[in-house]
PDB file of C-alpha atoms in Angstrom:
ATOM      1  CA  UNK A   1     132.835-167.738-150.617  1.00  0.00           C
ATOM      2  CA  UNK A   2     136.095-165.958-150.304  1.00  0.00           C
ATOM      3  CA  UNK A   3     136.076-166.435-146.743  1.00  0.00           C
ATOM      4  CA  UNK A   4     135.711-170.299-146.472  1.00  0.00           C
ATOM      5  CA  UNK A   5     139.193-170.706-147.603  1.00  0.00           C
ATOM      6  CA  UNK A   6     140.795-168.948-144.479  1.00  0.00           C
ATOM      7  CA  UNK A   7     139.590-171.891-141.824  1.00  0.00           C
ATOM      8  CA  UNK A   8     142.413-174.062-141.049  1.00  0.00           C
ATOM      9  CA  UNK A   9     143.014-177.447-142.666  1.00  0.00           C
ATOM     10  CA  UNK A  10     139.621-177.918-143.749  1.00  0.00           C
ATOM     11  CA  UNK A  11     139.126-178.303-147.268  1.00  0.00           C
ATOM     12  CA  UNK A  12     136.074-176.195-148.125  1.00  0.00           C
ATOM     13  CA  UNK A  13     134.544-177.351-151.635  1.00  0.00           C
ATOM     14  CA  UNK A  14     133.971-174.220-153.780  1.00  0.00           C
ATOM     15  CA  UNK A  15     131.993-176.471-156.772  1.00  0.00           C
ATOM     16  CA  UNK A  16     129.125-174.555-158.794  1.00  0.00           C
ATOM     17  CA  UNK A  17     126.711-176.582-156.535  1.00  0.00           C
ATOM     18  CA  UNK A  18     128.313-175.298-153.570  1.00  0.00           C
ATOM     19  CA  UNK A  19     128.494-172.084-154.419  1.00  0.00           C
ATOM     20  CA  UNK A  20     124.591-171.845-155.388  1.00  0.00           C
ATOM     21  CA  UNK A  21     123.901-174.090-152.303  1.00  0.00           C
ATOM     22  CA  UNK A  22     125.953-171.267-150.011  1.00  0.00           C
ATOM     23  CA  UNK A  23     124.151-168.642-151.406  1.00  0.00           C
ATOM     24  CA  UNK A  24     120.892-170.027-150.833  1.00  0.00           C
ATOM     25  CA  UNK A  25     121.083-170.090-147.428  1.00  0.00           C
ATOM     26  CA  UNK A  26     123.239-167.004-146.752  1.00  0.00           C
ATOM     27  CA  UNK A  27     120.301-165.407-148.430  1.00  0.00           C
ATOM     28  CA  UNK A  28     117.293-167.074-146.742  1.00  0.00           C
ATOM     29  CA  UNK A  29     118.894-167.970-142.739  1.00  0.00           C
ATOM     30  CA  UNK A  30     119.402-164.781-140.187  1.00  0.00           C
ATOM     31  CA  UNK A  31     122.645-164.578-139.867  1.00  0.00           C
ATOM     32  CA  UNK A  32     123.211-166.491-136.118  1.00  0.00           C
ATOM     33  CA  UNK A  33     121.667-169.894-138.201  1.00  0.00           C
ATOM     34  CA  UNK A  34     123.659-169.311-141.075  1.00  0.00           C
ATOM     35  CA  UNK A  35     127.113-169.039-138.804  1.00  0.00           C
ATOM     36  CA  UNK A  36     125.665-172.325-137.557  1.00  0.00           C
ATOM     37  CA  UNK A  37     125.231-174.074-140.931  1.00  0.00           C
ATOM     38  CA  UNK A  38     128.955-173.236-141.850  1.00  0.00           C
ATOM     39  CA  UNK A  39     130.172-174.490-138.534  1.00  0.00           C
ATOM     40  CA  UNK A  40     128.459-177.590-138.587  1.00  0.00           C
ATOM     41  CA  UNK A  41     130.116-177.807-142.191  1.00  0.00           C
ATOM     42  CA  UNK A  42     133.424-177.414-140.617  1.00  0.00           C
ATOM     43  CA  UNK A  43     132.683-179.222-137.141  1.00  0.00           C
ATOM     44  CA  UNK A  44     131.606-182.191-139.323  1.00  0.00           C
ATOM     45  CA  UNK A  45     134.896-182.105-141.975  1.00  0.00           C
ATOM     46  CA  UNK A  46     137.329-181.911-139.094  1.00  0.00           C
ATOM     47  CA  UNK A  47     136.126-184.701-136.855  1.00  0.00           C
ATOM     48  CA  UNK A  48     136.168-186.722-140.457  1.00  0.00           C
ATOM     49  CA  UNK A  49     139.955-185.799-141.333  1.00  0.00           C
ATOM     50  CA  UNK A  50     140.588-186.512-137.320  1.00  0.00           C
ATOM     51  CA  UNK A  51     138.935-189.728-137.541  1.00  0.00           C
ATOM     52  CA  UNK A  52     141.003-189.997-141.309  1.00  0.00           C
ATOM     53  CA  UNK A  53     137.109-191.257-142.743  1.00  0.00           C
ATOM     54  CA  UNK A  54     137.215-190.949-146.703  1.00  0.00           C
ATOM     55  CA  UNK A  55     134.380-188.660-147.388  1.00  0.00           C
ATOM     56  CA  UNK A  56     132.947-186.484-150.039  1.00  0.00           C
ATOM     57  CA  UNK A  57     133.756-182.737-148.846  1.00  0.00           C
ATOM     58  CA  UNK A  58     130.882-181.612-151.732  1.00  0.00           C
ATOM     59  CA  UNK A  59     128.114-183.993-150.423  1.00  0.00           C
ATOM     60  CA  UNK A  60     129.194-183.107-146.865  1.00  0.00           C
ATOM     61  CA  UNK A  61     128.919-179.173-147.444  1.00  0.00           C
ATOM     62  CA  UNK A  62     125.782-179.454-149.275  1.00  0.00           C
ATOM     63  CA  UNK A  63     124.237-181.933-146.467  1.00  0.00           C
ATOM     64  CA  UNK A  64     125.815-179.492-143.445  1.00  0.00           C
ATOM     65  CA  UNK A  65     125.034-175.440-145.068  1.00  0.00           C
ATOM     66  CA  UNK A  66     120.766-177.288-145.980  1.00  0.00           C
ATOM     67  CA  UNK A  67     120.138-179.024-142.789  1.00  0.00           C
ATOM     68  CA  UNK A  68     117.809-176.926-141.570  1.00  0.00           C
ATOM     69  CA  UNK A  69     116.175-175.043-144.725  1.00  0.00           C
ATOM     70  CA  UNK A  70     112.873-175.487-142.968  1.00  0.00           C
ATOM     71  CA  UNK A  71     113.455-173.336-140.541  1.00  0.00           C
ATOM     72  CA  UNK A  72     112.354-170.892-142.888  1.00  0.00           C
ATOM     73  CA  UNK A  73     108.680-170.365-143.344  1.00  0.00           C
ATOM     74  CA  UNK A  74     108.783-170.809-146.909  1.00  0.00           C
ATOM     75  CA  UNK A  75     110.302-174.753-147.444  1.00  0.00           C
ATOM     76  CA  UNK A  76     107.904-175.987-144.677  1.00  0.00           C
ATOM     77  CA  UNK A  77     105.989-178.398-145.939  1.00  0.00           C
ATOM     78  CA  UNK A  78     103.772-180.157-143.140  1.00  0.00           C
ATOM     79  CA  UNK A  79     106.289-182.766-141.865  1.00  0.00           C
ATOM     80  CA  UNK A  80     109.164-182.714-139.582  1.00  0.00           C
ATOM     81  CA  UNK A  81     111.605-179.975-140.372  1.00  0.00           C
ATOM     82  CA  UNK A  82     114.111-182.464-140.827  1.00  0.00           C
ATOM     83  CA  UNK A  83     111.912-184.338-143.432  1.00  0.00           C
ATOM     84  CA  UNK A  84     111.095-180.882-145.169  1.00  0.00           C
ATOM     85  CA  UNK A  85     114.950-179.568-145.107  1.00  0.00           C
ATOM     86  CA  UNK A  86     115.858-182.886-146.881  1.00  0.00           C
ATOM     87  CA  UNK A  87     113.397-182.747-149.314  1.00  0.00           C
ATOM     88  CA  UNK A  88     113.642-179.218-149.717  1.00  0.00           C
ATOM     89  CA  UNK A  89     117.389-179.764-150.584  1.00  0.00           C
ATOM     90  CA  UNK A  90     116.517-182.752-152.878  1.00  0.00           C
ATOM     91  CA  UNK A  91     114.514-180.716-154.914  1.00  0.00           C
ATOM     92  CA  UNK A  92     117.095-177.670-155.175  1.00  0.00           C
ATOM     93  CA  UNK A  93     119.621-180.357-156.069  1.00  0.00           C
ATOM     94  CA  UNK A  94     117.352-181.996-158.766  1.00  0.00           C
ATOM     95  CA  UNK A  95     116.625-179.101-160.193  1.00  0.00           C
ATOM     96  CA  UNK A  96     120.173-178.436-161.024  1.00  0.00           C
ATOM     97  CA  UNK A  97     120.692-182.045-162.369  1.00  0.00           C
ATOM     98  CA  UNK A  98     122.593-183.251-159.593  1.00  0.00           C
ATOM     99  CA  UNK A  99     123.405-187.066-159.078  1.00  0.00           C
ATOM    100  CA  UNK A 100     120.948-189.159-157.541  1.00  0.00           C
ATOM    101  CA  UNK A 101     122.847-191.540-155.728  1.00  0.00           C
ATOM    102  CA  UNK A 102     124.379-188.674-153.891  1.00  0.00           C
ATOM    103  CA  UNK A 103     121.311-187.041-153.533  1.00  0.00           C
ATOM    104  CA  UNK A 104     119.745-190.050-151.880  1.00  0.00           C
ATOM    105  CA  UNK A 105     122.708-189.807-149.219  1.00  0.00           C
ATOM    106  CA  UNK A 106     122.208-185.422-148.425  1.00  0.00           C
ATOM    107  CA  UNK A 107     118.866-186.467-148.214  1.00  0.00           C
ATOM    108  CA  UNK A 108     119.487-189.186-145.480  1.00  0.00           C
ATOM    109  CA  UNK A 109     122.067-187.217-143.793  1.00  0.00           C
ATOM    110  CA  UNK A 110     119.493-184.168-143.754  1.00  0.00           C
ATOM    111  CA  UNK A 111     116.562-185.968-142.705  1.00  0.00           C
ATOM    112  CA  UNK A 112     118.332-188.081-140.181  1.00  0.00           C
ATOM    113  CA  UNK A 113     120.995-185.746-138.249  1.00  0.00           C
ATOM    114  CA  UNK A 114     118.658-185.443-135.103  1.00  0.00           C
ATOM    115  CA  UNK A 115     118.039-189.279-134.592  1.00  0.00           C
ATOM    116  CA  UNK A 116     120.251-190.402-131.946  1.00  0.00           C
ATOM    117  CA  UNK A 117     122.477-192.921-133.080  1.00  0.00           C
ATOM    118  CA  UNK A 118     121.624-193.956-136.140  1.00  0.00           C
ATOM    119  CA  UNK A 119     123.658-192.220-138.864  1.00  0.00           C
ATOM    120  CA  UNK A 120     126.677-193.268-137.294  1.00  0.00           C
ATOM    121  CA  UNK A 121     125.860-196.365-138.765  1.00  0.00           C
ATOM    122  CA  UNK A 122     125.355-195.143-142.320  1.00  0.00           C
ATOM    123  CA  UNK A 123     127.611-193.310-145.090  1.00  0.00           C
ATOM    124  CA  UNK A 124     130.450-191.224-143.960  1.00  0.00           C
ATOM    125  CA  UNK A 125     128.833-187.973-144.809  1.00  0.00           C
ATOM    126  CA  UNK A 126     125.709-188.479-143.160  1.00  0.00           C
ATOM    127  CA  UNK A 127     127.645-189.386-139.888  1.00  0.00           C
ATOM    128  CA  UNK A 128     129.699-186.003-139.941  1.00  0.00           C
ATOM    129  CA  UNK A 129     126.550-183.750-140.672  1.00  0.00           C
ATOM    130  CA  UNK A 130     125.001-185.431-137.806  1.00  0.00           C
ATOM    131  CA  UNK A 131     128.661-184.765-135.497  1.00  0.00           C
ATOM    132  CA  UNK A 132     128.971-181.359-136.832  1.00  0.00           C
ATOM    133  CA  UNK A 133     125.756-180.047-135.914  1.00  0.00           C
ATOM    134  CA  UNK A 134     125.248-181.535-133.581  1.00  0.00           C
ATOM    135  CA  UNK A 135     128.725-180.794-131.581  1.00  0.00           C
ATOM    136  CA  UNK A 136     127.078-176.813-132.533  1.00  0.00           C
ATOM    137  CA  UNK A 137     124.003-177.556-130.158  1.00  0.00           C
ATOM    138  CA  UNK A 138     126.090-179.421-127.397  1.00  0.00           C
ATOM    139  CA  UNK A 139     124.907-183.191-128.460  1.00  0.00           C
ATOM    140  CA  UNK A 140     128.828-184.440-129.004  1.00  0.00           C
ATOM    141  CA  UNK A 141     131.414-183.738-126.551  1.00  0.00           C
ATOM    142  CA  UNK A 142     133.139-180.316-127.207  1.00  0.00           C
ATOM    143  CA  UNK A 143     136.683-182.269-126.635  1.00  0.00           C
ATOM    144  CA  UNK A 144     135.942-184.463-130.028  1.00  0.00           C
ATOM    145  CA  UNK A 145     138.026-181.515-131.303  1.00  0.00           C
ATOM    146  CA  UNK A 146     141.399-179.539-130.200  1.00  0.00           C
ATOM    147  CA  UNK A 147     139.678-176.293-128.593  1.00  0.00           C
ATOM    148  CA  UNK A 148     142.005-174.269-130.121  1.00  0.00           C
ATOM    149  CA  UNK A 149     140.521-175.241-133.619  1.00  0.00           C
ATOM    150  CA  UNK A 150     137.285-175.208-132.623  1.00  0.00           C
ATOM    151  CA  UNK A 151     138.069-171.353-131.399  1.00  0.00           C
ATOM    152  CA  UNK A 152     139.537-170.850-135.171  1.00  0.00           C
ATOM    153  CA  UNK A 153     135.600-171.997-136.488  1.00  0.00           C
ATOM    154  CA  UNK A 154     133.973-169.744-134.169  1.00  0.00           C
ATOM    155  CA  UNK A 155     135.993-166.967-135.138  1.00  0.00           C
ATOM    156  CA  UNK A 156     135.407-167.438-138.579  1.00  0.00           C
ATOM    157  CA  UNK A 157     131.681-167.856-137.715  1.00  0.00           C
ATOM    158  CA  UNK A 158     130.705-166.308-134.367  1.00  0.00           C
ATOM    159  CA  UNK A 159     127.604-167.693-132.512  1.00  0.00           C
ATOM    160  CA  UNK A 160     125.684-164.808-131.927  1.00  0.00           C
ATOM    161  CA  UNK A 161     123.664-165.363-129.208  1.00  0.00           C
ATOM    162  CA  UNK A 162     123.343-169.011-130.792  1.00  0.00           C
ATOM    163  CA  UNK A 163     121.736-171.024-127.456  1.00  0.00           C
ATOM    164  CA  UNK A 164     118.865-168.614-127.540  1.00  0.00           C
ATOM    165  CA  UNK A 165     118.054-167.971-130.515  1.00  0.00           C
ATOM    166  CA  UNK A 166     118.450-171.641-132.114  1.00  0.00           C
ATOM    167  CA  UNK A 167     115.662-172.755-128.920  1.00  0.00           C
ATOM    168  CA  UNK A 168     113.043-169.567-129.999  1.00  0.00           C
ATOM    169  CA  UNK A 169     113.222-170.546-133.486  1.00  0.00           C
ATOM    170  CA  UNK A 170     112.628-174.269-132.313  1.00  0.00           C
ATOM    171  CA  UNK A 171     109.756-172.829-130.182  1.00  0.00           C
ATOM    172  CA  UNK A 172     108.934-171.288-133.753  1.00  0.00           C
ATOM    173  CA  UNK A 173     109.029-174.565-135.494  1.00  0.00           C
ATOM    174  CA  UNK A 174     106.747-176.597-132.652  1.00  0.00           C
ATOM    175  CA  UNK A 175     103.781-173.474-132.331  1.00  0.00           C
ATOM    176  CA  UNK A 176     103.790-174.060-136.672  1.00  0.00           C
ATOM    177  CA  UNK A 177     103.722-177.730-136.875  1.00  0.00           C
ATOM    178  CA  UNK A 178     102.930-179.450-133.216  1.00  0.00           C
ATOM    179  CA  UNK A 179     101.956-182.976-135.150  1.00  0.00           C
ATOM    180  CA  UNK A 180     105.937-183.431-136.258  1.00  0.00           C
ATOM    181  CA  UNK A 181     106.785-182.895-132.635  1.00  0.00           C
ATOM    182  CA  UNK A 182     105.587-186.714-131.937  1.00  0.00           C
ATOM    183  CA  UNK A 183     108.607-188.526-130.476  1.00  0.00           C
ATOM    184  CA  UNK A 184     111.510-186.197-131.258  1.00  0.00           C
ATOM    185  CA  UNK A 185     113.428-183.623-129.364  1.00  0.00           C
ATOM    186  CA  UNK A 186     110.853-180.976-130.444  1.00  0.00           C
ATOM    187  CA  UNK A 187     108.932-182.321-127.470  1.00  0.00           C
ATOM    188  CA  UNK A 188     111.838-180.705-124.743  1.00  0.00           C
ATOM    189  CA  UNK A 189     110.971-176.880-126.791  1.00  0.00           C
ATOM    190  CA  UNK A 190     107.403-177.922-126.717  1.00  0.00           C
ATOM    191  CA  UNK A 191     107.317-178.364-122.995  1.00  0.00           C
ATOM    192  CA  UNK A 192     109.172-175.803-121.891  1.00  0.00           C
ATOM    193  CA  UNK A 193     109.031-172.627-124.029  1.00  0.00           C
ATOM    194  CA  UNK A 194     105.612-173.155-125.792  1.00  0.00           C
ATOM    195  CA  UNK A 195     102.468-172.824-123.765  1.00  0.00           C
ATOM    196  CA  UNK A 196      99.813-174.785-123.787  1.00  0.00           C
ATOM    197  CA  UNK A 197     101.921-177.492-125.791  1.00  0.00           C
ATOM    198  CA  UNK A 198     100.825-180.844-125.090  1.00  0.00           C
ATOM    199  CA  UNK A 199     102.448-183.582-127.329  1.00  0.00           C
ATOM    200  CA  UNK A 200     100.388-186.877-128.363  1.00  0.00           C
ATOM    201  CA  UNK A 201     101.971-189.396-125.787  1.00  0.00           C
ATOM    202  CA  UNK A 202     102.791-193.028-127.599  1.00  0.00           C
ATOM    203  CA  UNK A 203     101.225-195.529-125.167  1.00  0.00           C
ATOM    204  CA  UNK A 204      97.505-192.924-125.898  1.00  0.00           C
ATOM    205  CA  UNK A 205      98.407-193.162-129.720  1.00  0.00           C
ATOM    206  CA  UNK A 206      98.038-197.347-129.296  1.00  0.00           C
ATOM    207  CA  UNK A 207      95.676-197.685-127.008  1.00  0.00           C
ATOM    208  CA  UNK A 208      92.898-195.358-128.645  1.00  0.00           C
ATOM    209  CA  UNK A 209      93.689-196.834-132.157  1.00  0.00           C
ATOM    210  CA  UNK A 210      90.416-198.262-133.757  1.00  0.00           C
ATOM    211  CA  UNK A 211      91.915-201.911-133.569  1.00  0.00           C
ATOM    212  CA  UNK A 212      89.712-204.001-131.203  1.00  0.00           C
ATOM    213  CA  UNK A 213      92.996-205.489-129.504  1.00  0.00           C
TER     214      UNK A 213
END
């Protein structure tokens, strides 16, 4: 994780944990999602020094590089990828005897950071994974940060054709699982780059329940 150490004035943590959590998805994410995993890392960390937040670098960069393990066939699991990447990172953390209190927070951070508005009402750490991705995928404005460090993260970690190929692997994610599409942005791919999608609309989810009233 040599390279990490170059970005400027972000503290990148270089624990054991990180390291094996770095690894793990430099190994398992095509290269365009991985650049976006470190960027959100370092999106997230430099709105949080900007904003002078105390926050746990480690539980941010473990939160930010496993946000989206379910992207990849094999942690999907049947829910929504967000549900699945959090889990999937609570068990990788567990299994290496990591604390559960922080735990409990990755997992939130994970499992929340598409749900509008909400973590920025909870820890520190799951508010900046939520900024840091989503200032990647255009959700936060791109003048939260100085442009010219933003230019210095997307040197380090260059998008690669990011806007398409971050909306064909959501198109991936909704033709796999349409169920965990209910309600969240998956419905936008759905309807537009997935045909014949049709997502279960709310008001016919209540009105055909088996309830009489």
């Amino acid at each position: 994780m040599s390279a990490l150490q170059s970005a400027p004035d972000i503290t990148w943590p270089d624990s054991d944990i990180c390291v094996a959590a770095h690894d793990l998805v430099k190994e398992v994410s095509p290269a365009f999602l991985y650049n976006h995993l470190m960027r959100s890392y370092a999106f997230g960390a430099a709105i949080g020094q900007k904003q002078s937040k105390s926050f746990d670098a480690e539980m941010l960069f473990l939160g930010a590089v496993m946000h989206d393990l379910a992207f990849v066939d094999q942690f999907e699991n049947g829910h929504r990828f967000e549900v699945d990447s959090a889990n999937a990172a609570k068990n990788f953390l567990s299994e290496r005897g990591y604390d559960d209190k922080k735990i409990d927070v990755i997992w939130q951070a994970i499992a929340l950071h598409s749900t509008h508005d909400v973590p920025q009402f909870m820890a520190p750490e799951v508010a900046l994974v939520q900024f840091g991705a989503g200032l990647d995928v255009g959700m936060f404005p791109y003048d939260a940060l100085e442009a010219k460090q933003i230019d210095q993260i997307v040197d380090l970690y260059p998008r690669l054709g990011f806007k398409k190929a971050i909306i064909e692997t959501l198109g991936h994610v909704v033709q796999r699982n349409p169920r965990a599409t209910v309600t969240t942005f998956l419905e936008h791919v759905g309807h537009r780059c997935v045909e014949h999608y049709r997502a279960p609309n709310f008001v016919d989810i209540v009105t055909r329940s088996q309830f009489a009233e």
